[in-house]
CSV table of C-alpha atoms in Angstrom, one decimal:
chain,number,residue,atom,x,y,z
A,680,MET,CA,0.0,-0.2,-0.2
A,681,THR,CA,0.8,3.6,-0.1
A,682,TYR,CA,-0.5,6.8,1.2
A,683,CYS,CA,0.3,9.9,-1.4
A,684,VAL,CA,-1.6,13.3,-1.4
A,685,GLY,CA,-1.5,16.1,-4.0
A,686,LEU,CA,-3.3,19.9,-3.1
A,687,LYS,CA,-4.2,23.0,-4.8
A,688,LEU,CA,-4.6,25.9,-3.0
A,689,ASN,CA,-4.8,29.6,-4.5
A,690,HIS,CA,-1.0,30.0,-4.4
A,691,GLY,CA,0.4,26.8,-5.1
A,692,LEU,CA,0.7,23.0,-5.0
A,693,VAL,CA,1.8,20.8,-2.3
A,694,PHE,CA,2.8,16.9,-2.7
A,695,MET,CA,3.5,14.4,0.2
A,696,SER,CA,3.9,11.1,-0.6
A,697,ASP,CA,5.3,8.1,1.9
A,698,THR,CA,7.9,5.8,1.2
A,699,ARG,CA,7.0,2.2,2.2
A,700,THR,CA,6.2,-1.3,-0.7
A,701,ASN,CA,5.9,-3.6,1.3
A,702,ALA,CA,4.7,-7.5,-0.8
A,703,GLY,CA,3.4,-9.1,2.7
A,704,VAL,CA,3.9,-7.7,6.2
A,705,ASP,CA,7.4,-9.5,6.5
A,706,ASN,CA,9.0,-8.2,3.3
A,707,PHE,CA,8.3,-4.5,3.5
A,708,SER,CA,11.6,-1.7,2.2
A,709,THR,CA,11.3,2.0,1.5
A,710,THR,CA,11.4,3.6,-1.8
A,711,LYS,CA,10.3,6.8,-3.4
A,712,LYS,CA,7.2,7.3,-4.8
A,713,MET,CA,7.6,11.2,-5.7
A,714,PHE,CA,9.8,11.7,-9.2
A,715,THR,CA,10.4,15.5,-10.1
A,716,TRP,CA,10.4,16.7,-13.4
A,717,GLU,CA,11.8,20.6,-13.5
A,718,VAL,CA,13.1,23.2,-16.1
A,719,PRO,CA,13.5,26.4,-14.5
A,720,GLY,CA,12.0,29.2,-15.6
A,721,ASP,CA,9.7,26.8,-17.6
A,722,ARG,CA,8.4,24.4,-16.2
A,723,VAL,CA,7.9,22.2,-12.7
A,724,ILE,CA,6.1,18.2,-13.0
A,725,THR,CA,5.6,16.2,-10.0
A,726,VAL,CA,4.2,12.4,-10.7
A,727,MET,CA,3.2,10.6,-7.0
A,728,THR,CA,2.9,6.9,-7.7
A,729,ALA,CA,0.8,3.8,-6.1
A,730,GLY,CA,0.1,0.1,-7.0
A,731,ASN,CA,2.6,-2.2,-8.2
A,732,LEU,CA,6.2,-1.2,-7.4
A,733,ALA,CA,7.3,-3.2,-11.2
A,734,THR,CA,4.3,-0.8,-12.5
A,735,THR,CA,5.3,2.8,-11.6
A,736,GLN,CA,9.4,1.8,-11.8
A,737,ALA,CA,8.9,1.1,-15.0
A,738,LEU,CA,6.1,4.4,-15.6
A,739,ILE,CA,8.7,6.3,-14.3
A,740,SER,CA,11.5,4.7,-16.7
A,741,LEU,CA,9.7,5.4,-19.3
A,742,LEU,CA,9.3,8.4,-18.6
A,743,GLU,CA,12.7,9.1,-18.4
A,744,GLU,CA,13.9,7.5,-21.6
A,745,ARG,CA,15.6,5.0,-20.0
A,746,SER,CA,15.1,2.4,-22.8
A,747,LYS,CA,17.4,5.2,-24.9
A,748,ARG,CA,21.2,5.3,-24.0
A,749,PRO,CA,21.7,8.2,-22.0
A,750,SER,CA,23.4,10.0,-24.9
A,751,GLU,CA,19.9,10.4,-26.4
A,752,ARG,CA,17.5,10.9,-23.6
A,753,SER,CA,15.1,14.0,-24.1
A,754,PRO,CA,12.2,12.7,-22.1
A,755,THR,CA,8.8,13.7,-23.7
A,756,ILE,CA,7.3,14.9,-20.6
A,757,LEU,CA,9.8,18.1,-20.7
A,758,GLU,CA,7.9,19.0,-24.4
A,759,GLN,CA,5.0,18.4,-24.0
A,760,PRO,CA,3.3,22.3,-24.2
A,761,THR,CA,0.6,21.9,-20.9
A,762,MET,CA,-0.2,19.8,-18.4
A,763,PHE,CA,-2.8,18.4,-20.1
A,764,GLN,CA,-1.0,16.7,-22.6
A,765,VAL,CA,1.4,15.4,-19.8
A,766,ALA,CA,-1.2,13.8,-18.0
A,767,ARG,CA,-2.2,12.2,-21.3
A,768,LEU,CA,1.4,11.1,-22.0
A,769,VAL,CA,1.6,9.6,-18.5
A,770,GLY,CA,-1.7,8.1,-18.6
A,771,SER,CA,-0.8,6.6,-21.8
A,772,THR,CA,2.3,5.5,-21.1
A,773,LEU,CA,0.7,3.5,-17.5
A,774,LYS,CA,-1.6,1.7,-19.9
A,775,GLU,CA,1.1,0.7,-21.9
A,776,VAL,CA,3.2,-0.8,-18.9
A,777,ILE,CA,0.0,-2.2,-17.8
A,778,ALA,CA,-1.3,-3.8,-20.7
A,779,ASP,CA,2.4,-5.2,-21.2
A,780,SER,CA,2.8,-7.0,-17.7
A,781,ALA,CA,-0.6,-8.1,-18.4
A,782,GLY,CA,0.2,-10.3,-21.3
A,783,GLU,CA,-1.2,-10.0,-24.9
A,784,GLY,CA,-4.8,-9.9,-25.3
A,785,GLN,CA,-5.8,-9.8,-21.6
A,786,ALA,CA,-7.2,-7.8,-19.9
A,787,ALA,CA,-4.9,-5.8,-17.3
A,788,SER,CA,-5.6,-7.8,-14.0
A,789,ALA,CA,-5.6,-6.5,-11.0
A,790,GLY,CA,-2.1,-7.0,-9.9
A,791,PHE,CA,-0.7,-4.8,-12.5
A,792,LYS,CA,-3.1,-2.1,-11.9
A,793,ALA,CA,-1.0,1.8,-10.2
A,794,SER,CA,-3.0,5.2,-10.4
A,795,VAL,CA,-0.8,8.6,-10.1
A,796,ILE,CA,-0.7,11.9,-9.3
A,797,VAL,CA,0.5,14.5,-11.4
A,798,GLY,CA,1.0,18.3,-10.8
A,799,GLY,CA,3.1,21.3,-11.6
A,800,GLN,CA,3.0,24.1,-13.6
A,801,ILE,CA,4.6,24.6,-17.5
A,802,LYS,CA,4.9,28.9,-18.6
A,803,GLY,CA,1.5,29.4,-20.2
A,804,GLY,CA,-0.4,27.6,-18.9
A,805,LEU,CA,-1.6,27.3,-15.5
A,806,PRO,CA,-0.6,25.2,-12.2
A,807,THR,CA,-2.4,21.9,-11.7
A,808,LEU,CA,-3.4,18.2,-10.3
A,809,PHE,CA,-4.7,15.6,-12.4
A,810,LEU,CA,-5.2,12.0,-11.2
A,811,ILE,CA,-4.6,9.6,-13.7
A,812,TYR,CA,-6.2,6.0,-13.5
A,813,PRO,CA,-5.0,2.2,-14.2
A,814,GLU,CA,-6.8,1.9,-17.6
A,815,GLY,CA,-4.6,6.0,-18.9
A,816,ASN,CA,-8.3,8.4,-18.5
A,817,PHE,CA,-8.1,10.9,-16.0
A,818,ILE,CA,-9.5,13.7,-14.1
A,819,GLU,CA,-8.1,17.2,-12.9
A,820,VAL,CA,-8.6,18.8,-10.0
A,821,THR,CA,-11.7,21.1,-9.4
A,822,ASP,CA,-12.9,23.9,-6.4
A,823,ASP,CA,-15.3,20.9,-5.7
A,824,ALA,CA,-12.1,18.4,-5.7
A,825,PRO,CA,-9.3,20.3,-4.9
A,826,PHE,CA,-7.3,17.4,-3.8
A,827,PHE,CA,-6.3,13.6,-4.4
A,828,GLN,CA,-5.7,10.6,-2.7
A,829,ILE,CA,-3.7,7.5,-3.7
A,830,GLY,CA,-3.1,4.0,-2.1
A,831,GLU,CA,-5.0,3.8,1.3
A,832,ALA,CA,-7.5,7.3,1.3
A,833,LYS,CA,-9.3,6.4,4.0
A,834,TYR,CA,-7.5,6.9,7.4
A,835,GLY,CA,-6.8,10.6,6.1
A,836,LYS,CA,-9.9,11.6,4.3
A,837,PRO,CA,-11.9,13.2,6.9
A,838,ILE,CA,-9.4,15.5,8.8
A,839,LEU,CA,-8.5,16.5,5.2
A,840,VAL,CA,-12.1,17.5,3.8
A,841,ARG,CA,-12.7,19.3,7.4
A,842,GLY,CA,-9.7,21.1,7.5
A,843,TYR,CA,-8.8,22.6,3.7
A,844,GLU,CA,-9.1,26.1,2.8
A,845,PRO,CA,-7.5,27.0,-1.0
A,846,ASP,CA,-6.7,29.7,1.6
A,847,LEU,CA,-4.5,28.0,3.5
A,848,SER,CA,-0.2,28.8,4.4
A,849,PHE,CA,1.7,26.8,2.9
A,850,ALA,CA,2.7,25.7,6.4
A,851,ASP,CA,-0.4,24.8,7.3
A,852,THR,CA,-0.8,22.9,4.9
A,853,ILE,CA,2.1,21.2,5.8
A,854,LYS,CA,0.9,20.4,9.1
A,855,LEU,CA,-2.8,19.6,7.7
A,856,LEU,CA,-0.8,16.7,5.4
A,857,MET,CA,1.0,15.3,8.4
A,858,VAL,CA,-1.9,15.1,10.6
A,859,SER,CA,-3.8,13.1,7.7
A,860,PHE,CA,-0.4,10.8,7.3
A,861,ASP,CA,0.0,10.1,11.3
A,862,SER,CA,-3.6,9.4,11.0
A,863,THR,CA,-2.8,6.9,7.9
A,864,ILE,CA,1.1,5.6,9.5
A,865,LYS,CA,-1.1,4.9,13.0
A,866,ALA,CA,-3.9,2.2,11.3
A,867,ASN,CA,-2.4,0.8,8.5
A,868,LEU,CA,1.6,-1.4,8.6
A,869,SER,CA,1.6,-0.6,4.7
A,870,VAL,CA,1.9,3.0,4.9
A,871,GLY,CA,5.2,4.2,6.5
A,872,LEU,CA,7.7,6.8,7.3
A,873,PRO,CA,9.7,8.2,5.6
A,874,LEU,CA,7.6,11.0,3.7
A,875,ASP,CA,8.6,13.4,0.8
A,876,LEU,CA,7.4,17.1,0.5
A,877,GLN,CA,7.6,19.5,-2.3
A,878,VAL,CA,5.9,22.9,-2.6
A,879,TYR,CA,5.2,24.8,-5.5
A,880,GLU,CA,4.4,28.0,-5.9
A,881,ASN,CA,2.5,29.8,-8.8
A,882,ASP,CA,4.5,31.3,-11.4
A,883,SER,CA,7.7,30.5,-10.0
A,884,PHE,CA,8.3,27.5,-12.2
A,885,THR,CA,11.1,26.3,-9.4
A,886,VAL,CA,10.8,23.7,-6.8
A,887,ALA,CA,9.9,26.0,-3.1
A,888,GLU,CA,10.5,22.9,-1.1
A,889,GLN,CA,11.5,19.4,-1.3
A,890,ALA,CA,12.2,17.7,2.2
A,891,ARG,CA,12.8,14.4,3.2
A,892,ILE,CA,10.5,13.6,6.6
A,893,GLU,CA,12.3,11.1,8.5
A,894,ALA,CA,10.6,9.2,11.2
A,895,ASP,CA,12.9,10.9,14.3
A,896,ASN,CA,11.6,14.4,13.0
A,897,GLU,CA,11.4,16.5,15.5
A,898,TYR,CA,8.2,18.4,13.7
A,899,PHE,CA,6.6,15.1,13.3
A,900,GLN,CA,6.9,13.5,16.6
A,901,THR,CA,5.5,17.2,17.9
A,902,ILE,CA,2.7,16.8,15.4
A,903,SER,CA,2.0,13.4,16.5
A,904,GLN,CA,1.9,13.6,19.7
A,905,GLY,CA,0.2,16.7,19.7
A,906,TRP,CA,-2.6,15.7,17.9
A,907,GLY,CA,-4.0,12.8,20.0
A,908,GLU,CA,-4.3,15.7,22.4
A,909,ALA,CA,-5.6,18.0,20.4
A,910,LEU,CA,-8.7,15.9,19.5
A,911,ARG,CA,-9.3,14.7,23.3
A,912,THR,CA,-9.6,18.9,24.2
A,913,ALA,CA,-11.4,19.3,21.0
A,914,LEU,CA,-14.2,16.3,22.1
A,915,MET,CA,-14.2,17.8,25.1
A,916,HIS,CA,-15.4,20.6,24.3
A,917,LEU,CA,-17.6,19.7,22.5
A,918,PRO,CA,-21.4,19.8,23.9
A,919,SER,CA,-22.4,16.8,26.2
A,920,TYR,CA,-24.6,14.1,25.0
A,921,GLN,CA,-27.8,14.5,27.0
A,922,ARG,CA,-30.7,11.6,27.1
A,923,SER,CA,-33.8,12.4,25.2
B,211,MET,CA,-21.7,-1.0,3.5
B,212,THR,CA,-22.5,-0.8,7.0
B,213,TYR,CA,-20.8,0.8,10.1
B,214,CYS,CA,-21.1,-0.3,12.9
B,215,VAL,CA,-19.0,0.1,16.5
B,216,GLY,CA,-19.0,-2.2,20.0
B,217,LEU,CA,-17.1,-0.8,22.6
B,218,LYS,CA,-16.1,-1.6,26.5
B,219,LEU,CA,-15.2,0.7,28.6
B,220,ASN,CA,-14.8,-0.2,32.1
B,221,HIS,CA,-17.8,0.9,33.2
B,222,GLY,CA,-20.1,-0.6,30.1
B,223,LEU,CA,-20.8,-1.3,27.2
B,224,VAL,CA,-21.6,1.2,23.7
B,225,PHE,CA,-23.3,0.3,21.1
B,226,MET,CA,-23.7,2.1,17.5
B,227,SER,CA,-24.8,1.1,14.4
B,228,ASP,CA,-26.2,2.8,11.3
B,229,THR,CA,-29.0,1.7,9.3
B,230,ARG,CA,-28.2,2.0,5.9
B,231,THR,CA,-28.3,-1.1,2.9
B,232,ASN,CA,-28.2,-0.7,-0.9
B,233,ALA,CA,-27.3,-2.6,-3.7
B,234,GLY,CA,-25.8,0.0,-5.4
B,235,VAL,CA,-26.4,3.4,-5.1
B,236,ASP,CA,-29.6,3.4,-6.8
B,237,ASN,CA,-31.3,1.3,-4.3
B,238,PHE,CA,-30.9,2.0,-0.7
B,239,SER,CA,-33.0,1.7,2.5
B,240,THR,CA,-33.0,1.1,5.7
B,241,THR,CA,-33.1,-2.0,8.1
B,242,LYS,CA,-32.0,-2.3,11.3
B,243,LYS,CA,-28.8,-3.7,12.2
B,244,MET,CA,-28.7,-3.7,15.7
B,245,PHE,CA,-31.1,-6.5,17.7
B,246,THR,CA,-31.4,-7.0,21.5
B,247,TRP,CA,-32.1,-9.8,23.9
B,248,GLU,CA,-32.9,-8.8,27.1
B,249,VAL,CA,-34.3,-11.1,30.1
B,250,PRO,CA,-34.0,-8.9,32.4
B,251,GLY,CA,-31.9,-9.8,36.2
B,252,ASP,CA,-30.4,-12.4,33.8
B,253,ARG,CA,-28.9,-11.1,30.7
B,254,VAL,CA,-28.8,-8.8,27.9
B,255,ILE,CA,-27.5,-9.7,25.0
B,256,THR,CA,-26.7,-7.4,21.8
B,257,VAL,CA,-25.9,-8.5,18.0
B,258,MET,CA,-24.7,-5.8,15.4
B,259,THR,CA,-25.0,-7.4,12.1
B,260,ALA,CA,-22.4,-6.1,8.0
B,261,GLY,CA,-22.5,-7.5,5.6
B,262,ASN,CA,-24.9,-9.9,3.3
B,263,LEU,CA,-28.5,-8.6,3.7
B,264,ALA,CA,-29.6,-12.0,3.1
B,265,THR,CA,-27.5,-13.7,5.3
B,266,THR,CA,-27.9,-11.0,8.6
B,267,GLN,CA,-31.2,-11.6,8.5
B,268,ALA,CA,-31.6,-15.1,7.9
B,269,LEU,CA,-28.7,-15.3,10.9
B,270,ILE,CA,-30.8,-13.3,13.5
B,271,SER,CA,-34.3,-14.9,12.3
B,272,LEU,CA,-32.8,-18.6,13.3
B,273,LEU,CA,-31.1,-17.1,16.7
B,274,GLU,CA,-34.7,-15.6,16.8
B,275,GLU,CA,-36.1,-19.8,16.0
B,276,ARG,CA,-38.6,-18.5,13.6
B,277,SER,CA,-37.9,-21.9,12.3
B,278,LYS,CA,-40.5,-22.9,14.9
B,279,ARG,CA,-44.1,-22.2,15.8
B,280,PRO,CA,-44.5,-19.0,17.4
B,281,SER,CA,-45.4,-21.6,20.5
B,282,GLU,CA,-43.0,-23.3,20.4
B,283,ARG,CA,-39.9,-21.0,20.2
B,284,SER,CA,-36.8,-20.6,23.1
B,285,PRO,CA,-34.1,-19.2,21.7
B,286,THR,CA,-31.4,-21.2,22.6
B,287,ILE,CA,-29.4,-17.5,22.5
B,288,LEU,CA,-31.3,-17.1,26.1
B,289,GLU,CA,-30.3,-20.6,27.4
B,290,GLN,CA,-26.5,-20.1,26.8
B,291,PRO,CA,-24.4,-20.1,29.9
B,292,THR,CA,-21.7,-18.0,29.0
B,293,MET,CA,-20.9,-15.2,26.8
B,294,PHE,CA,-18.2,-17.3,25.5
B,295,GLN,CA,-21.2,-19.9,24.1
B,296,VAL,CA,-23.4,-17.1,22.9
B,297,ALA,CA,-20.6,-16.3,20.5
B,298,ARG,CA,-19.8,-19.8,19.5
B,299,LEU,CA,-23.6,-20.4,18.7
B,300,VAL,CA,-24.1,-17.3,16.9
B,301,GLY,CA,-20.4,-17.8,14.9
B,302,SER,CA,-21.6,-21.3,13.7
B,303,THR,CA,-25.5,-19.9,12.8
B,304,LEU,CA,-24.1,-17.3,11.0
B,305,LYS,CA,-20.9,-20.0,9.1
B,306,GLU,CA,-24.6,-22.1,8.9
B,307,VAL,CA,-26.1,-19.8,6.7
B,308,ILE,CA,-23.3,-18.3,4.3
B,309,ALA,CA,-22.3,-21.9,3.9
B,310,ASP,CA,-26.4,-22.8,2.6
B,311,SER,CA,-26.5,-19.6,0.5
B,312,ALA,CA,-23.2,-20.5,-0.9
B,313,GLY,CA,-24.6,-24.0,-2.0
B,314,GLU,CA,-23.4,-27.4,-1.4
B,315,GLY,CA,-19.7,-28.1,-2.1
B,316,GLN,CA,-18.4,-24.9,-2.4
B,317,ALA,CA,-16.6,-22.3,-0.1
B,318,ALA,CA,-18.7,-19.2,0.9
B,319,SER,CA,-18.2,-16.7,-2.1
B,320,ALA,CA,-17.6,-13.0,-1.0
B,321,GLY,CA,-20.6,-12.5,-2.1
B,322,PHE,CA,-22.9,-14.0,1.2
B,323,LYS,CA,-20.3,-12.9,4.1
B,324,ALA,CA,-21.2,-11.0,6.7
B,325,SER,CA,-19.4,-10.2,10.3
B,326,VAL,CA,-21.1,-10.0,13.5
B,327,ILE,CA,-20.0,-8.5,16.3
B,328,VAL,CA,-21.7,-10.0,19.8
B,329,GLY,CA,-21.3,-8.5,23.6
B,330,GLY,CA,-23.2,-8.0,26.3
B,331,GLN,CA,-23.4,-10.3,29.6
B,332,ILE,CA,-24.6,-12.9,31.5
B,333,LYS,CA,-25.5,-13.4,35.1
B,334,GLY,CA,-22.4,-14.8,36.8
B,335,GLY,CA,-20.2,-13.2,34.3
B,336,LEU,CA,-18.0,-10.7,33.3
B,337,PRO,CA,-19.5,-8.2,30.4
B,338,THR,CA,-17.6,-9.0,27.1
B,339,LEU,CA,-17.8,-8.5,23.3
B,340,PHE,CA,-17.1,-10.5,20.7
B,341,LEU,CA,-16.2,-10.1,16.4
B,342,ILE,CA,-17.3,-12.8,14.9
B,343,TYR,CA,-15.9,-13.8,10.9
B,344,PRO,CA,-17.4,-15.4,8.3
B,345,GLU,CA,-15.8,-17.9,9.0
B,346,GLY,CA,-17.5,-19.1,12.4
B,347,ASN,CA,-14.7,-18.2,14.1
B,348,PHE,CA,-14.3,-14.8,16.8
B,349,ILE,CA,-12.2,-13.0,18.6
B,350,GLU,CA,-13.0,-11.4,22.4
B,351,VAL,CA,-12.0,-7.6,23.6
B,352,THR,CA,-9.3,-6.8,25.6
B,353,ASP,CA,-7.5,-3.8,27.6
B,354,ASP,CA,-5.5,-3.2,24.8
B,355,ALA,CA,-7.9,-4.1,21.5
B,356,PRO,CA,-11.6,-2.0,24.0
B,357,PHE,CA,-13.5,-1.9,20.6
B,358,PHE,CA,-14.3,-3.7,17.6
B,359,GLN,CA,-15.9,-2.1,14.4
B,360,ILE,CA,-17.1,-3.9,11.4
B,361,GLY,CA,-18.2,-2.8,7.8
B,362,GLU,CA,-16.7,0.4,6.1
B,363,ALA,CA,-14.3,0.6,9.8
B,364,LYS,CA,-11.5,3.0,8.5
B,365,TYR,CA,-12.7,7.0,8.4
B,366,GLY,CA,-13.5,6.6,11.6
B,367,LYS,CA,-10.7,4.9,13.1
B,368,PRO,CA,-8.3,7.5,14.0
B,369,ILE,CA,-11.1,8.9,16.2
B,370,LEU,CA,-11.5,6.5,17.9
B,371,VAL,CA,-8.2,5.5,18.4
B,372,ARG,CA,-7.6,9.0,19.5
B,373,GLY,CA,-10.2,9.6,22.2
B,374,TYR,CA,-11.2,6.3,23.3
B,375,GLU,CA,-10.1,5.7,27.0
B,376,PRO,CA,-11.4,3.0,29.1
B,377,ASP,CA,-13.4,5.4,32.0
B,378,LEU,CA,-14.9,8.0,29.7
B,379,SER,CA,-18.5,8.4,30.9
B,380,PHE,CA,-21.1,7.1,28.6
B,381,ALA,CA,-22.3,10.4,27.4
B,382,ASP,CA,-18.4,11.0,26.8
B,383,THR,CA,-18.9,7.9,24.7
B,384,ILE,CA,-21.8,8.3,23.3
B,385,LYS,CA,-19.9,11.9,21.4
B,386,LEU,CA,-17.1,10.3,20.4
B,387,LEU,CA,-19.1,7.4,18.5
B,388,MET,CA,-21.4,10.1,16.9
B,389,VAL,CA,-18.2,12.0,15.9
B,390,SER,CA,-16.9,8.4,14.1
B,391,PHE,CA,-20.4,8.1,12.7
B,392,ASP,CA,-20.3,11.4,11.0
B,393,SER,CA,-16.6,11.7,9.5
B,394,THR,CA,-18.0,7.9,8.1
B,395,ILE,CA,-21.2,9.5,7.0
B,396,LYS,CA,-19.8,12.9,5.2
B,397,ALA,CA,-17.0,9.7,3.6
B,398,ASN,CA,-19.2,7.4,2.2
B,399,LEU,CA,-22.5,7.2,0.6
B,400,SER,CA,-23.2,3.3,2.3
B,401,VAL,CA,-23.1,4.1,5.4
B,402,GLY,CA,-26.2,6.5,6.7
B,403,LEU,CA,-28.3,7.9,9.2
B,404,PRO,CA,-30.6,7.3,11.8
B,405,LEU,CA,-27.7,6.1,13.7
B,406,ASP,CA,-29.2,3.1,16.4
B,407,LEU,CA,-27.6,3.6,19.8
B,408,GLN,CA,-27.0,1.4,22.9
B,409,VAL,CA,-26.0,1.3,26.6
B,410,TYR,CA,-25.3,-0.9,28.9
B,411,GLU,CA,-24.1,-0.9,32.7
B,412,ASN,CA,-22.3,-3.2,34.2
B,413,ASP,CA,-23.8,-5.8,36.2
B,414,SER,CA,-27.2,-4.5,35.4
B,415,PHE,CA,-29.0,-6.8,33.2
B,416,THR,CA,-30.5,-4.7,31.7
B,417,VAL,CA,-30.8,-2.6,28.6
B,418,ALA,CA,-29.4,1.0,30.7
B,419,GLU,CA,-30.7,3.3,27.3
B,420,GLN,CA,-31.6,2.4,23.6
B,421,ALA,CA,-32.2,5.5,21.2
B,422,ARG,CA,-32.6,5.8,17.6
B,423,ILE,CA,-30.7,9.0,15.9
B,424,GLU,CA,-32.7,10.2,13.4
B,425,ALA,CA,-31.6,12.4,10.7
B,426,ASP,CA,-32.6,15.5,12.0
B,427,ASN,CA,-31.6,15.4,15.8
B,428,GLU,CA,-30.1,18.0,17.6
B,429,TYR,CA,-27.4,16.4,18.8
B,430,PHE,CA,-25.5,15.0,16.2
B,431,GLN,CA,-26.3,18.0,14.2
B,432,THR,CA,-25.1,20.2,16.9
B,433,ILE,CA,-22.0,17.3,16.9
B,434,SER,CA,-21.8,17.4,13.3
B,435,GLN,CA,-21.2,20.8,12.2
B,436,GLY,CA,-19.0,22.0,16.1
B,437,TRP,CA,-16.7,19.2,15.0
B,438,GLY,CA,-15.5,20.9,11.8
B,439,GLU,CA,-15.0,24.3,14.0
B,440,ALA,CA,-13.5,21.8,16.7
B,441,LEU,CA,-10.7,20.2,13.9
B,442,ARG,CA,-9.8,23.2,12.4
B,443,THR,CA,-8.9,25.3,15.8
B,444,ALA,CA,-7.4,21.8,16.9
B,445,LEU,CA,-4.9,21.9,14.0
B,446,MET,CA,-4.4,26.1,14.2
B,447,HIS,CA,-3.0,25.3,18.1
B,448,LEU,CA,-0.8,23.1,17.1
B,449,PRO,CA,2.9,24.9,16.0
B,450,SER,CA,3.4,25.7,12.2
B,451,TYR,CA,6.3,23.9,10.1
B,452,GLN,CA,8.9,25.8,10.1
B,453,ARG,CA,11.6,24.8,7.0
B,454,SER,CA,13.8,23.0,7.8
């Protein structure tokens, strides 16, 4: 399992992903699920992946043109004119990888599936996010649905629904995401620290912040411990149930 | 889908279940999922069910001995000497119903499955809770795992993990459960109001409180609206993220 969130604010985009990958509880390790293509002044494109690790690694390798010699590579993701075209490229590549794994004439089995969040901005266009399905089609973020989650989305969703505001600061958004990830990590062994974090500020065409939050990160510990206390206080302040 | 929680406190048991049943989003209705057998002074047994509605209704009908004429019924659930025996009876009946539906020589398909929470107290024994699997086996509540959830458990789990204390009052436990149910209802259309609520106080051998929380219930509305506000306040009071 995996947990990734991509979130659109009025002034930018924030991405967070965990790094745990596992095949059963007795076989887990750490792997990056967040990948960035940056051409300062022209574009920043961030991709986060969930699902079959062979599928997602193949997807990223193909996007990076690792099938070509290093000297001949010119990743097409860097040549797309719009984020919509980037989403189409990622979607069709993903579909192709899954179809390859599933074998000829055979619909993709659940086992090879993967989902992807793609976000960023290309000069001349607006910053945006896409959620790409294993079938290769995709949806775009809207004001009504301003964030996407992939992987183990349920535990961490209620706090996002309640806490998200389009005008949150980056610092507060990171706090909100840490609470959402902490709730998920506490409930599902297959989601784990460290976390990867990335912040993009509208029209900057460069990554504003990139960080790896390790298990011993002091701020994460503060949030994790403080949140339990804060929740209990919040509960305490709601009126008590009275028998009717 | 369904959402039911059974929770053990130092001084009693609290049960809550939703009432939505559906076969696709275009076909839903209200059905009771909480059933109680009470012999004042001797025992109170509460059963909550999640899963295939035909399976769970057949289970309850068999436990009530509806296969016999009304005059000849003497439900064996009322004759078990201990809660452990009650759990075994419910488990074996559940297994039998699923095996019947799945047909001869055929393992039960997921489609007929159901899970059950059984709780209560029988004179001479302690109050307790069991979680019964479709296979008929079961686990008992412990101090380390003091509550059981069945159905759509994920959205509402983080707040239970954070808010539960064994010495919570009944009123505060009901508040906590309402927050957990509200988070779930907000996220999953297949869980819906009204809610059924039941409270059992240790060694009382009678139901302390039984209520149906309708959609227009004033207290539920207060909690649902207040909780969003309380969460945002709680978030606000946690320290802000500082770039390291």
